[in-house]
Amino acid sequence: MDIVRQMYKDKMIQKVVCFIFEAHKGQKDKAGVPYVFHPMHVASSVGEDRDYILTALLHDVLEDTDRTLEDIRNLGISKQVQEALVLLTHDPQIPYIEYIHSLKDNPICAAVKKADLRHNMDLGRLETIKEKDRKRKEKYREAYGVLTEEDVTKL
């Protein structure tokens, strides 16, 4: 999916892209790249359904910024996307793998989380790979296996 082309066609996607640029302003990913490129990448990997794209763009906002569900509601985001975003927001009190299992039955959450995990497992984005990066990838690989119910040793 060409997310930039989609922005030209869809005013809500335009609005959400502007929102995430502001919400993630000043944040960097583990490779030192502006964080906003991560949700853009995830959104480009979930197909052409608008709700999937919007969820992907917003998937880290509640967890990693000071923006609230109310802020997202005020954008005019559908209830279906809001519900997916709440599910995708990991409560640190819940074990990670239990959280992953909770996403399996929601098709939007499962698709967005799989795209998120694929991007996060791409260690080629990092200048140097440390042991903690390898461990994180292994954790994500296990999560991906839960969501796909397949052997992911080759990822």
mmCIF file of C-alpha atoms in Angstrom:
data_model
loop_
_atom_site.group_PDB
_atom_site.id
_atom_site.type_symbol
_atom_site.label_atom_id
_atom_site.label_comp_id
_atom_site.label_asym_id
_atom_site.label_seq_id
_atom_site.Cartn_x
_atom_site.Cartn_y
_atom_site.Cartn_z
ATOM 1 C CA MET A 1 0.000 0.000 0.000
ATOM 2 C CA ASP A 2 1.330 3.377 -0.937
ATOM 3 C CA ILE A 3 0.354 5.317 2.178
ATOM 4 C CA VAL A 4 1.399 8.652 0.667
ATOM 5 C CA ARG A 5 -0.867 8.108 -2.341
ATOM 6 C CA GLN A 6 -3.687 7.086 0.005
ATOM 7 C CA MET A 7 -3.255 10.350 1.939
ATOM 8 C CA TYR A 8 -4.070 12.316 -1.184
ATOM 9 C CA LYS A 9 -7.361 10.450 -1.533
ATOM 10 C CA ASP A 10 -8.584 10.267 2.049
ATOM 11 C CA LYS A 11 -9.017 13.313 4.299
ATOM 12 C CA MET A 12 -9.216 11.197 7.483
ATOM 13 C CA ILE A 13 -5.893 9.528 6.683
ATOM 14 C CA GLN A 14 -4.431 13.002 6.079
ATOM 15 C CA LYS A 15 -5.778 14.180 9.435
ATOM 16 C CA VAL A 16 -4.389 11.138 11.262
ATOM 17 C CA VAL A 17 -0.960 11.451 9.625
ATOM 18 C CA CYS A 18 -0.760 15.069 10.807
ATOM 19 C CA PHE A 19 -1.908 13.938 14.266
ATOM 20 C CA ILE A 20 0.760 11.235 14.579
ATOM 21 C CA PHE A 21 3.503 13.587 13.365
ATOM 22 C CA GLU A 22 2.585 15.904 16.222
ATOM 23 C CA ALA A 23 2.017 13.117 18.772
ATOM 24 C CA HIS A 24 5.383 11.444 18.075
ATOM 25 C CA LYS A 25 7.275 14.728 17.632
ATOM 26 C CA GLY A 26 10.828 14.454 18.956
ATOM 27 C CA GLN A 27 10.669 10.670 19.424
ATOM 28 C CA LYS A 28 13.274 8.425 17.795
ATOM 29 C CA ASP A 29 13.200 4.697 17.202
ATOM 30 C CA LYS A 30 15.961 2.291 18.229
ATOM 31 C CA ALA A 31 17.812 3.097 14.997
ATOM 32 C CA GLY A 32 17.713 6.841 15.759
ATOM 33 C CA VAL A 33 15.171 7.558 13.007
ATOM 34 C CA PRO A 34 12.152 9.811 13.693
ATOM 35 C CA TYR A 35 9.638 7.474 15.295
ATOM 36 C CA VAL A 36 6.760 8.524 13.057
ATOM 37 C CA PHE A 37 8.267 6.487 10.219
ATOM 38 C CA HIS A 38 7.460 3.297 12.155
ATOM 39 C CA PRO A 39 3.646 3.693 12.139
ATOM 40 C CA MET A 40 3.859 4.892 8.536
ATOM 41 C CA HIS A 41 5.725 1.695 7.637
ATOM 42 C CA VAL A 42 3.242 -0.453 9.542
ATOM 43 C CA ALA A 43 0.335 1.293 7.796
ATOM 44 C CA SER A 44 1.923 0.601 4.423
ATOM 45 C CA SER A 45 1.931 -3.124 5.290
ATOM 46 C CA VAL A 46 -1.697 -3.786 6.279
ATOM 47 C CA GLY A 47 -3.494 -3.570 2.946
ATOM 48 C CA GLU A 48 -5.961 -1.021 1.666
ATOM 49 C CA ASP A 49 -8.782 -1.154 4.197
ATOM 50 C CA ARG A 50 -9.168 2.282 5.763
ATOM 51 C CA ASP A 51 -9.766 1.021 9.315
ATOM 52 C CA TYR A 52 -6.633 -1.135 9.152
ATOM 53 C CA ILE A 53 -4.575 1.816 7.876
ATOM 54 C CA LEU A 54 -5.917 4.201 10.526
ATOM 55 C CA THR A 55 -5.326 1.655 13.279
ATOM 56 C CA ALA A 56 -1.775 1.053 12.045
ATOM 57 C CA LEU A 57 -1.029 4.777 11.945
ATOM 58 C CA LEU A 58 -2.330 5.242 15.487
ATOM 59 C CA HIS A 59 -1.206 1.917 17.002
ATOM 60 C CA ASP A 60 1.470 3.371 19.329
ATOM 61 C CA VAL A 61 -0.151 6.688 20.209
ATOM 62 C CA LEU A 62 -1.918 5.626 23.411
ATOM 63 C CA GLU A 63 1.066 3.622 24.659
ATOM 64 C CA ASP A 64 3.931 5.938 23.702
ATOM 65 C CA THR A 65 2.622 9.514 23.763
ATOM 66 C CA ASP A 66 0.585 11.765 26.016
ATOM 67 C CA ARG A 67 -2.400 11.618 23.641
ATOM 68 C CA THR A 68 -5.601 10.035 24.939
ATOM 69 C CA LEU A 69 -8.462 8.016 23.547
ATOM 70 C CA GLU A 70 -10.522 11.201 23.826
ATOM 71 C CA ASP A 71 -8.032 12.973 21.527
ATOM 72 C CA ILE A 72 -8.457 10.139 19.038
ATOM 73 C CA ARG A 73 -12.261 10.246 19.340
ATOM 74 C CA ASN A 74 -12.131 13.969 18.601
ATOM 75 C CA LEU A 75 -10.510 13.180 15.246
ATOM 76 C CA GLY A 76 -13.724 11.408 14.246
ATOM 77 C CA ILE A 77 -12.202 7.917 14.330
ATOM 78 C CA SER A 78 -14.693 5.038 14.119
ATOM 79 C CA LYS A 79 -15.610 2.963 17.170
ATOM 80 C CA GLN A 80 -14.101 -0.107 15.484
ATOM 81 C CA VAL A 81 -10.701 1.608 15.205
ATOM 82 C CA GLN A 82 -10.957 2.982 18.760
ATOM 83 C CA GLU A 83 -11.662 -0.510 20.095
ATOM 84 C CA ALA A 84 -8.704 -1.937 18.153
ATOM 85 C CA LEU A 85 -6.426 0.776 19.543
ATOM 86 C CA VAL A 86 -7.464 0.003 23.115
ATOM 87 C CA LEU A 87 -6.737 -3.694 22.531
ATOM 88 C CA LEU A 88 -3.366 -2.903 20.925
ATOM 89 C CA THR A 89 -2.282 -0.796 23.901
ATOM 90 C CA HIS A 90 -0.281 -3.154 26.100
ATOM 91 C CA ASP A 91 -0.977 -2.829 29.805
ATOM 92 C CA PRO A 92 2.379 -3.519 31.505
ATOM 93 C CA GLN A 93 0.504 -5.392 34.265
ATOM 94 C CA ILE A 94 -0.440 -8.072 31.707
ATOM 95 C CA PRO A 95 2.279 -10.494 30.593
ATOM 96 C CA TYR A 96 3.330 -9.747 27.015
ATOM 97 C CA ILE A 97 2.428 -13.131 25.547
ATOM 98 C CA GLU A 98 -1.017 -13.002 27.224
ATOM 99 C CA TYR A 99 -1.514 -9.581 25.630
ATOM 100 C CA ILE A 100 -0.577 -11.057 22.218
ATOM 101 C CA HIS A 101 -3.108 -13.878 22.671
ATOM 102 C CA SER A 102 -5.788 -11.254 23.369
ATOM 103 C CA LEU A 103 -5.273 -9.766 19.885
ATOM 104 C CA LYS A 104 -5.718 -12.961 17.874
ATOM 105 C CA ASP A 105 -9.484 -12.815 17.450
ATOM 106 C CA ASN A 106 -9.668 -9.217 16.269
ATOM 107 C CA PRO A 107 -8.696 -9.169 12.571
ATOM 108 C CA ILE A 108 -7.599 -5.518 12.611
ATOM 109 C CA CYS A 109 -5.464 -5.987 15.731
ATOM 110 C CA ALA A 110 -3.914 -9.191 14.443
ATOM 111 C CA ALA A 111 -3.006 -7.646 11.071
ATOM 112 C CA VAL A 112 -1.587 -4.457 12.593
ATOM 113 C CA LYS A 113 0.365 -6.306 15.278
ATOM 114 C CA LYS A 114 1.859 -8.718 12.728
ATOM 115 C CA ALA A 115 2.991 -5.782 10.565
ATOM 116 C CA ASP A 116 4.327 -4.047 13.686
ATOM 117 C CA LEU A 117 6.253 -7.147 14.741
ATOM 118 C CA ARG A 118 7.706 -7.701 11.251
ATOM 119 C CA HIS A 119 9.060 -4.153 11.252
ATOM 120 C CA ASN A 120 10.352 -4.433 14.819
ATOM 121 C CA MET A 121 12.108 -7.729 14.024
ATOM 122 C CA ASP A 122 14.042 -6.173 11.143
ATOM 123 C CA LEU A 123 17.412 -5.805 12.848
ATOM 124 C CA GLY A 124 18.904 -4.641 9.548
ATOM 125 C CA ARG A 125 17.630 -1.174 10.467
ATOM 126 C CA LEU A 126 20.122 -1.007 13.340
ATOM 127 C CA GLU A 127 23.696 0.180 12.925
ATOM 128 C CA THR A 128 24.936 -2.321 15.525
ATOM 129 C CA ILE A 129 23.086 -5.331 16.872
ATOM 130 C CA LYS A 130 23.406 -6.033 20.579
ATOM 131 C CA GLU A 131 22.345 -9.019 22.631
ATOM 132 C CA LYS A 132 19.275 -7.138 23.901
ATOM 133 C CA ASP A 133 18.225 -6.602 20.256
ATOM 134 C CA ARG A 134 18.495 -10.338 19.576
ATOM 135 C CA LYS A 135 16.459 -11.119 22.706
ATOM 136 C CA ARG A 136 13.811 -8.584 21.735
ATOM 137 C CA LYS A 137 13.617 -10.124 18.254
ATOM 138 C CA GLU A 138 13.152 -13.573 19.788
ATOM 139 C CA LYS A 139 10.315 -12.262 21.964
ATOM 140 C CA TYR A 140 8.681 -10.704 18.906
ATOM 141 C CA ARG A 141 9.196 -13.865 16.882
ATOM 142 C CA GLU A 142 7.338 -15.871 19.515
ATOM 143 C CA ALA A 143 4.522 -13.288 19.447
ATOM 144 C CA TYR A 144 4.372 -13.449 15.652
ATOM 145 C CA GLY A 145 4.074 -17.235 15.878
ATOM 146 C CA VAL A 146 1.111 -16.867 18.246
ATOM 147 C CA LEU A 147 -0.653 -14.536 15.804
ATOM 148 C CA THR A 148 0.083 -16.634 12.729
ATOM 149 C CA GLU A 149 -0.042 -20.058 14.398
ATOM 150 C CA GLU A 150 2.961 -21.140 12.390
ATOM 151 C CA ASP A 151 6.632 -21.908 12.843
ATOM 152 C CA VAL A 152 8.564 -18.658 12.557
ATOM 153 C CA THR A 153 12.125 -19.887 13.023
ATOM 154 C CA LYS A 154 13.091 -18.445 9.652
ATOM 155 C CA LEU A 155 12.090 -14.863 10.581
#
